[in-house]
mmCIF file of C-alpha atoms in Angstrom:
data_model
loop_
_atom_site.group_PDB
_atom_site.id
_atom_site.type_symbol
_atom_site.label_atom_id
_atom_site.label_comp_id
_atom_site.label_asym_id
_atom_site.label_seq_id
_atom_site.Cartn_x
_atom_site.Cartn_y
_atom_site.Cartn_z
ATOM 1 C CA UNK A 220 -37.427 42.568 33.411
ATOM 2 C CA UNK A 221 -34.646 44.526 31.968
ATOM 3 C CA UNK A 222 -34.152 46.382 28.901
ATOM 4 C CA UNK A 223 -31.762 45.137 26.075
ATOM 5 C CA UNK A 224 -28.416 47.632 26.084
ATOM 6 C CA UNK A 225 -28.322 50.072 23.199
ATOM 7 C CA UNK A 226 -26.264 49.313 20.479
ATOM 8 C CA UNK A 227 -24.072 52.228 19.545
ATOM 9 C CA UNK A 228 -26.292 55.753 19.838
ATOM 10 C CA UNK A 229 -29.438 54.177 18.801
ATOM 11 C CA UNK A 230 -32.324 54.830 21.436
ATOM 12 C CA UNK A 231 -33.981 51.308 22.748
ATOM 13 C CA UNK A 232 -37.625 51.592 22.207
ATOM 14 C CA UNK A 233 -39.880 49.044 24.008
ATOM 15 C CA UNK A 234 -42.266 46.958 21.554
ATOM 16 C CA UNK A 235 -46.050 47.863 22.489
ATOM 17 C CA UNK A 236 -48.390 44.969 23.693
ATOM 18 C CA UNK A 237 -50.185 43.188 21.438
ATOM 19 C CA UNK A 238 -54.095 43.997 21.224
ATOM 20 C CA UNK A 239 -56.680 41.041 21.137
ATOM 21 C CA UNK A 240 -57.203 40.007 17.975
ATOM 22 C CA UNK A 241 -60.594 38.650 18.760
ATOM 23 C CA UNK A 242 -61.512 42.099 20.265
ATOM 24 C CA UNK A 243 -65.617 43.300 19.375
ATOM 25 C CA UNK A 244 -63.884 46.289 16.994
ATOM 26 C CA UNK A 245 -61.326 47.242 15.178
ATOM 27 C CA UNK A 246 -59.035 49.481 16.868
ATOM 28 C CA UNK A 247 -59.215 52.631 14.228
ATOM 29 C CA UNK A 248 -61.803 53.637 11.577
ATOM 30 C CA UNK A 249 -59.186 52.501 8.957
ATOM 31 C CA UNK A 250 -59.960 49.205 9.831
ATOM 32 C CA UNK A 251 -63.091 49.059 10.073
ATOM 33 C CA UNK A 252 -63.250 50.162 6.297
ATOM 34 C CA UNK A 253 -60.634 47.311 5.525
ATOM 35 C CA UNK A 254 -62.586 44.963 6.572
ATOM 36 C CA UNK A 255 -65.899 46.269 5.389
ATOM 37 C CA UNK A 256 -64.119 46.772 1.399
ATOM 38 C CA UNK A 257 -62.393 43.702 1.823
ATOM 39 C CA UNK A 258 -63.760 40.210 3.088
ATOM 40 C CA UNK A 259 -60.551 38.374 2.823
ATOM 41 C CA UNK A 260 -58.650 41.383 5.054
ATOM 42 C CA UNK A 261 -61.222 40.180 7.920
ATOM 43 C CA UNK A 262 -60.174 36.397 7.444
ATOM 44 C CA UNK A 263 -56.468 37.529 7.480
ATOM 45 C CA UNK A 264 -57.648 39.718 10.324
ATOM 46 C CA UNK A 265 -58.617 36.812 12.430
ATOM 47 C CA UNK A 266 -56.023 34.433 10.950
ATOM 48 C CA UNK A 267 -52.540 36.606 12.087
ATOM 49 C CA UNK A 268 -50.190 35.312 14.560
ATOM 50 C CA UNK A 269 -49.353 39.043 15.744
ATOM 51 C CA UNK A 270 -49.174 43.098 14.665
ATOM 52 C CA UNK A 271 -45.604 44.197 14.524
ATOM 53 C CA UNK A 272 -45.479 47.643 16.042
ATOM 54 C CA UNK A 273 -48.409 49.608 15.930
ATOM 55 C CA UNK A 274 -52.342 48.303 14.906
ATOM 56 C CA UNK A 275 -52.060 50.200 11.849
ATOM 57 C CA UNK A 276 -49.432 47.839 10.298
ATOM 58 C CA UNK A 277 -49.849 45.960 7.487
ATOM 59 C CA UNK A 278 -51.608 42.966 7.915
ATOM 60 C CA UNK A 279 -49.324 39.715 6.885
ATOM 61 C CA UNK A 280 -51.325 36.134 6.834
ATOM 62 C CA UNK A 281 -49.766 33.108 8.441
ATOM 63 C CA UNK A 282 -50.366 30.432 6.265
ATOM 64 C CA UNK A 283 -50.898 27.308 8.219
ATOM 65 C CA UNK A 284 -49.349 23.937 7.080
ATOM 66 C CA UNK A 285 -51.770 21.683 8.707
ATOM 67 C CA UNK A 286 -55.638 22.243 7.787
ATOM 68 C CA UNK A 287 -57.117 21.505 10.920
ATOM 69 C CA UNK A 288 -53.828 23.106 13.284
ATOM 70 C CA UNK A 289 -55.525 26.233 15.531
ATOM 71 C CA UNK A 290 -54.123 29.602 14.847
ATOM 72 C CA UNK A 291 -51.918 29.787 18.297
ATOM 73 C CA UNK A 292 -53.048 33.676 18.665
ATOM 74 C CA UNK A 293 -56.356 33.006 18.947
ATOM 75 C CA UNK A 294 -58.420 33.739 22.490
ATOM 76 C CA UNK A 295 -59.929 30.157 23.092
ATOM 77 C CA UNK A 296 -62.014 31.505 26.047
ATOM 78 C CA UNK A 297 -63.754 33.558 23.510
ATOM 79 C CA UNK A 298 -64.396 31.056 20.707
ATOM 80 C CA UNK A 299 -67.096 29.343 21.494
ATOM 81 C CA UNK A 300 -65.932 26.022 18.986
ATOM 82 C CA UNK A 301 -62.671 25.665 17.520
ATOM 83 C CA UNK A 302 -63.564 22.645 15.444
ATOM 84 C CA UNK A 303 -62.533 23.659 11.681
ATOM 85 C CA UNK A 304 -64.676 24.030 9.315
ATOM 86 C CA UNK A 305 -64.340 21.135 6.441
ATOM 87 C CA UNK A 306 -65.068 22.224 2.646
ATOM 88 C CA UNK A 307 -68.337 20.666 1.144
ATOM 89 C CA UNK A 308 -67.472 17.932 -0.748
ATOM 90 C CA UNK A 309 -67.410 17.919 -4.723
ATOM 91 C CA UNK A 310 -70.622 16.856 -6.356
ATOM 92 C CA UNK A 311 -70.998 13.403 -6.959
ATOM 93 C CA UNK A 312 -72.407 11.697 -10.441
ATOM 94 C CA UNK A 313 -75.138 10.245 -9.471
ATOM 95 C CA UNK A 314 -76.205 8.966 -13.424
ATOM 96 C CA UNK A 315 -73.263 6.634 -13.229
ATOM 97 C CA UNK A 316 -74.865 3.749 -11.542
ATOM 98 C CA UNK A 317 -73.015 0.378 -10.370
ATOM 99 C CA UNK A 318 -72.982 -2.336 -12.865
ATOM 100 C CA UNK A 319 -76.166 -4.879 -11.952
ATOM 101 C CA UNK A 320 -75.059 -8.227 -12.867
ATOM 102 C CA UNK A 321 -77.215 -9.814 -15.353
ATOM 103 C CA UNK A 322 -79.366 -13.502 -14.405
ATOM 104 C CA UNK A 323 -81.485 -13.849 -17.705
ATOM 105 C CA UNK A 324 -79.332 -15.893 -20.661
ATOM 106 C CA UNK A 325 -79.095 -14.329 -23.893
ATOM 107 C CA UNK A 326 -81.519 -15.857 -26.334
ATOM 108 C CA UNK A 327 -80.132 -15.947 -30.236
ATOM 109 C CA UNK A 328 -83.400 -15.485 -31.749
ATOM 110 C CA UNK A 329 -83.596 -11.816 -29.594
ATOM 111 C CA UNK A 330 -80.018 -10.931 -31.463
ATOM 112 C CA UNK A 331 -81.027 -11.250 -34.657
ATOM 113 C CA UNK A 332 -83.024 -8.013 -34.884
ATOM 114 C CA UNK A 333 -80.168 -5.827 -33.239
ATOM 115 C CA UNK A 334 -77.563 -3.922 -34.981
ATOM 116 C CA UNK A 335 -74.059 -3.508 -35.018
ATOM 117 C CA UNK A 336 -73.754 -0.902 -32.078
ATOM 118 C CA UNK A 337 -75.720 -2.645 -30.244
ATOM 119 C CA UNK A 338 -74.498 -5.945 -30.115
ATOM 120 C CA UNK A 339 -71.264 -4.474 -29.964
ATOM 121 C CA UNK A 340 -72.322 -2.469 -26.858
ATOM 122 C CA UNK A 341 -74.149 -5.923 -25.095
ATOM 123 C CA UNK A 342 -70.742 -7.888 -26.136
ATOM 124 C CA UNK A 343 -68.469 -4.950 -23.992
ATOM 125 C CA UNK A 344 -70.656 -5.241 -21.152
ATOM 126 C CA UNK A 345 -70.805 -9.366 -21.333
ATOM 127 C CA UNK A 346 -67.066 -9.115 -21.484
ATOM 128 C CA UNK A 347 -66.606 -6.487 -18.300
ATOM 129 C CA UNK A 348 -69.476 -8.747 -15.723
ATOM 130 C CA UNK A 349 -67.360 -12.037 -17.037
ATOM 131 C CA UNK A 350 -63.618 -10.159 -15.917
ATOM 132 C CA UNK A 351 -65.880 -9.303 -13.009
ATOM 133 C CA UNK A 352 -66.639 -12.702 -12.054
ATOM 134 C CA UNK A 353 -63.250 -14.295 -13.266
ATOM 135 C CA UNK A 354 -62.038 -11.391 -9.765
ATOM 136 C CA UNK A 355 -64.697 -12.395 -7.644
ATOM 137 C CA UNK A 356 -63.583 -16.063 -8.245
ATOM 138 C CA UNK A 357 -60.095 -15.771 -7.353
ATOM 139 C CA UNK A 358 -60.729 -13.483 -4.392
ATOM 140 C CA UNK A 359 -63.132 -16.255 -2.852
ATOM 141 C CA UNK A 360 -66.563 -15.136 -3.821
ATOM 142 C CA UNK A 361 -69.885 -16.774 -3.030
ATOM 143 C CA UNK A 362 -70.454 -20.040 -5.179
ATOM 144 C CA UNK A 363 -73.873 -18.773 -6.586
ATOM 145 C CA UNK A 364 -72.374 -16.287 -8.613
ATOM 146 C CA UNK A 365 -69.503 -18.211 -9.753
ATOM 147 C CA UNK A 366 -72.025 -20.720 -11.641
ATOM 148 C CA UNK A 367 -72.469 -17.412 -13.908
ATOM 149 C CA UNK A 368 -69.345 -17.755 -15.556
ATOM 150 C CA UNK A 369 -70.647 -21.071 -17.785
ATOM 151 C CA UNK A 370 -73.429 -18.693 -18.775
ATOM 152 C CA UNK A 371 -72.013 -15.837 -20.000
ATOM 153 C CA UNK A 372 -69.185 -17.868 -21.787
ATOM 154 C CA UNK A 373 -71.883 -19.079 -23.928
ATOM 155 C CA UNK A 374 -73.845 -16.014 -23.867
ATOM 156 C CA UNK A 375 -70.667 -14.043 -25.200
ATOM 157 C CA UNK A 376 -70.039 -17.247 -28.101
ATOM 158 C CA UNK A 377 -73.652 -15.793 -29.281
ATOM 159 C CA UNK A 378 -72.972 -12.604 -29.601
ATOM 160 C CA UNK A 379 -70.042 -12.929 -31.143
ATOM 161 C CA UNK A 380 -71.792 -15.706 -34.114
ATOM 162 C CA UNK A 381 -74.439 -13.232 -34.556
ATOM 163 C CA UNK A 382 -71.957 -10.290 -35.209
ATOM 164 C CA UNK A 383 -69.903 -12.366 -37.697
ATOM 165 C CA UNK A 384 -72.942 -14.340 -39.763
ATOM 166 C CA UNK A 385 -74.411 -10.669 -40.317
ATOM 167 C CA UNK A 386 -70.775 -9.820 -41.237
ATOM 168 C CA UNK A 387 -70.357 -12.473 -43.767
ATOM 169 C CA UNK A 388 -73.871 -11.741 -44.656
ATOM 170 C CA UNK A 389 -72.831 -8.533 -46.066
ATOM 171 C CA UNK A 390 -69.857 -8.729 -48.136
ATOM 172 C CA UNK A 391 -71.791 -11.746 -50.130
ATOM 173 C CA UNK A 392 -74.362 -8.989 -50.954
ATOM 174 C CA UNK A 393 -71.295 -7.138 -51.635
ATOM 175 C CA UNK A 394 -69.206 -9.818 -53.829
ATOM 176 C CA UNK A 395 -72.532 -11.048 -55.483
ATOM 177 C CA UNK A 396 -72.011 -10.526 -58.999
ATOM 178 C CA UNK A 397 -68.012 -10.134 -59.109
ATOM 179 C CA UNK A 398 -65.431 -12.078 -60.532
ATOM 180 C CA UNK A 399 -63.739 -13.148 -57.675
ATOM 181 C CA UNK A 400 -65.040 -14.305 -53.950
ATOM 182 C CA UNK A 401 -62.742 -14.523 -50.527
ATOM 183 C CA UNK A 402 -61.701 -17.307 -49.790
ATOM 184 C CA UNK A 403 -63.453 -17.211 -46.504
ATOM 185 C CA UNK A 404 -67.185 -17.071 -48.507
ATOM 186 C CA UNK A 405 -66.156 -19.799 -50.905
ATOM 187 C CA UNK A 406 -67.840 -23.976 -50.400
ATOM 188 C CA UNK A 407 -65.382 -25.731 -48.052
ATOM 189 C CA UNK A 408 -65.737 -29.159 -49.784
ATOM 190 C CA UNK A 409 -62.678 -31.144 -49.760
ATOM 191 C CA UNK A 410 -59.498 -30.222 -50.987
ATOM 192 C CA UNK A 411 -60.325 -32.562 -54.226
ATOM 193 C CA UNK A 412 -63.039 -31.299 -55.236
ATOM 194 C CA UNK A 413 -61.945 -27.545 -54.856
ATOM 195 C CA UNK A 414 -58.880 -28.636 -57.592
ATOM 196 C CA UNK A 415 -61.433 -30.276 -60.161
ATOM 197 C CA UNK A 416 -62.723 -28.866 -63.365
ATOM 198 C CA UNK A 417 -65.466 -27.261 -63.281
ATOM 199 C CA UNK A 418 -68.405 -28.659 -65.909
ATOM 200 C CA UNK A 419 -67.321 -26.033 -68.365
ATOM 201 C CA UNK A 420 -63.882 -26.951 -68.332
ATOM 202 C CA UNK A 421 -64.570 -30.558 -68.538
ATOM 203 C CA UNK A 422 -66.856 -29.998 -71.873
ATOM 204 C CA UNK A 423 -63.915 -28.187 -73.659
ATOM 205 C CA UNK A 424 -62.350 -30.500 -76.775
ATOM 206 C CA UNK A 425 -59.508 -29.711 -78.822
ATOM 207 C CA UNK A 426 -60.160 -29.537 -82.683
ATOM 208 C CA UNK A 427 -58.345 -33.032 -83.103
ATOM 209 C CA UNK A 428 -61.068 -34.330 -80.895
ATOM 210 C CA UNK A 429 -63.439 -32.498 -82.670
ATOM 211 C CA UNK A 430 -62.757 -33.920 -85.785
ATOM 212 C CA UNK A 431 -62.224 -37.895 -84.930
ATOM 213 C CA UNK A 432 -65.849 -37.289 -83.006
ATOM 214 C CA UNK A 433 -67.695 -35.812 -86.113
ATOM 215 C CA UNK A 434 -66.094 -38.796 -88.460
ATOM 216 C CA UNK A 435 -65.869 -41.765 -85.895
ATOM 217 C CA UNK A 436 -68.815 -41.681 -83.874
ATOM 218 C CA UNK A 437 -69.244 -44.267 -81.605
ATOM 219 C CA UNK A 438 -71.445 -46.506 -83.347
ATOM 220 C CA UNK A 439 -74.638 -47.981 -81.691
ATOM 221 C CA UNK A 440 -75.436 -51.622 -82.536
ATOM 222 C CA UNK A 441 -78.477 -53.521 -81.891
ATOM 223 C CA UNK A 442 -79.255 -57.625 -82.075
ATOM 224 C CA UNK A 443 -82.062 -59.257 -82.959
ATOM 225 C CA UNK A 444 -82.881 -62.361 -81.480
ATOM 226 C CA UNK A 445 -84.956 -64.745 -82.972
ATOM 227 C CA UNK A 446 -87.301 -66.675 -81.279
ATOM 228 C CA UNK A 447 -87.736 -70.704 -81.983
ATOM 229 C CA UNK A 448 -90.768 -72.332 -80.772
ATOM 230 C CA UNK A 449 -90.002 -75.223 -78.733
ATOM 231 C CA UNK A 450 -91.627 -78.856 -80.273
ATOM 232 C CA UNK A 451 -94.326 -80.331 -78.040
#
């Protein structure tokens, strides 16, 4: 093998061979303390590609692009496995359980003790096993748990009458003794008998009336009938 020629005056110095890197020790004392003060200097130790120049150089990592890709200056006959080593996996929640569809119907007489929360919390999860369902259907799920959807239609219609009776409940404890009432809490009726007088407004007279009332009664007669016996 020949040298490269000398540019100019400057002396050609040959590089020096490359030590194992997977060598029992270090190759000076500095080293050895490198390693012993710092544990990363030992995994960028192991992890370089090459020294330039002497041992004592600076150590430079080689970052590697590809996770599992084998550092190319490593001795395989020496390393006994050169399958990487995978980071543990992040913890998983394991309080967050799958949603367990429902098979019991909800029963009105069980809502009526319940508050607000929690109807409003057994109405959200009616709501998400119904969209659930309403998937399942149009992906082609099993017919058994298709029949569901009937059921929790209705079960959902419950709810939802319990919430707004105790609603309506409320405000007419609340509008009890005002002047005016919603419109929404008022008799339905017909539309007739909503525009009618009421009985006070029917009993009001003017003072004409009044007066022709007070001086013209309406008078009251009664007849007397006589009764003639009948000849024999």
């Amino acid at each position: 093998m020949s040298l490269p020629e000398s540019q100019g005056n400057e002396p050609v110095v040959a590089a020096e061979p490359i030590p194992s890197l997977l060598t029992s020790s270090c190759t000076s004392q500095a080293d050895d303390a490198a390693l012993k003060t710092r544990p990363e200097s030992r995994a960028h130790f192991f992890g370089l590609a090459y020294f330039s120049g002497s041992a004592h150089a600076t150590l430079v990592p080689q970052r590697a692009t590809n996770r599992n890709k084998q550092f190319s200056s490593w001795n395989s006959n020496s390393v006994k496995s050169t399958t990487p080593i995978n980071p543990p996996l992040p913890p998983t929640d394991t309080t967050r359980r799958p949603a367990i569809m429902s098979t019991a119907k909800v029963k009105t007489g069980q809502l009526w003790g319940k508050n607000k929360d929690e109807l409003t919390k057994q109405l959200d999860e009616l709501k998400t096993e119904l969209g659930q369902l309403r998937v399942q259907k149009i992906a082609g799920g099993a017919s058994s748990k298709l029949t569901r959807i009937h059921d929790l239609r209705k079960s959902i219609a419950k709810v939802l009458t319990v919430i707004n009776a105790n609603q309506r409940s409320q405000l007419r404890l609340f509008y009890k003794n005002k002047k005016y009432l919603p419109l929404d809490l008022r008799p339905k009726q017909t539309r007739a008998i909503r525009r009618r007088l009421s009985k006070h407004e029917a009993s009001l007279r003017t003072e004409k009336q009044k007066k022709k009332q007070m001086h013209f009664p309406q008078r009251k007669y009664a007849v007397k009938v006589r009764m003639i016996p009948q000849e024999s």
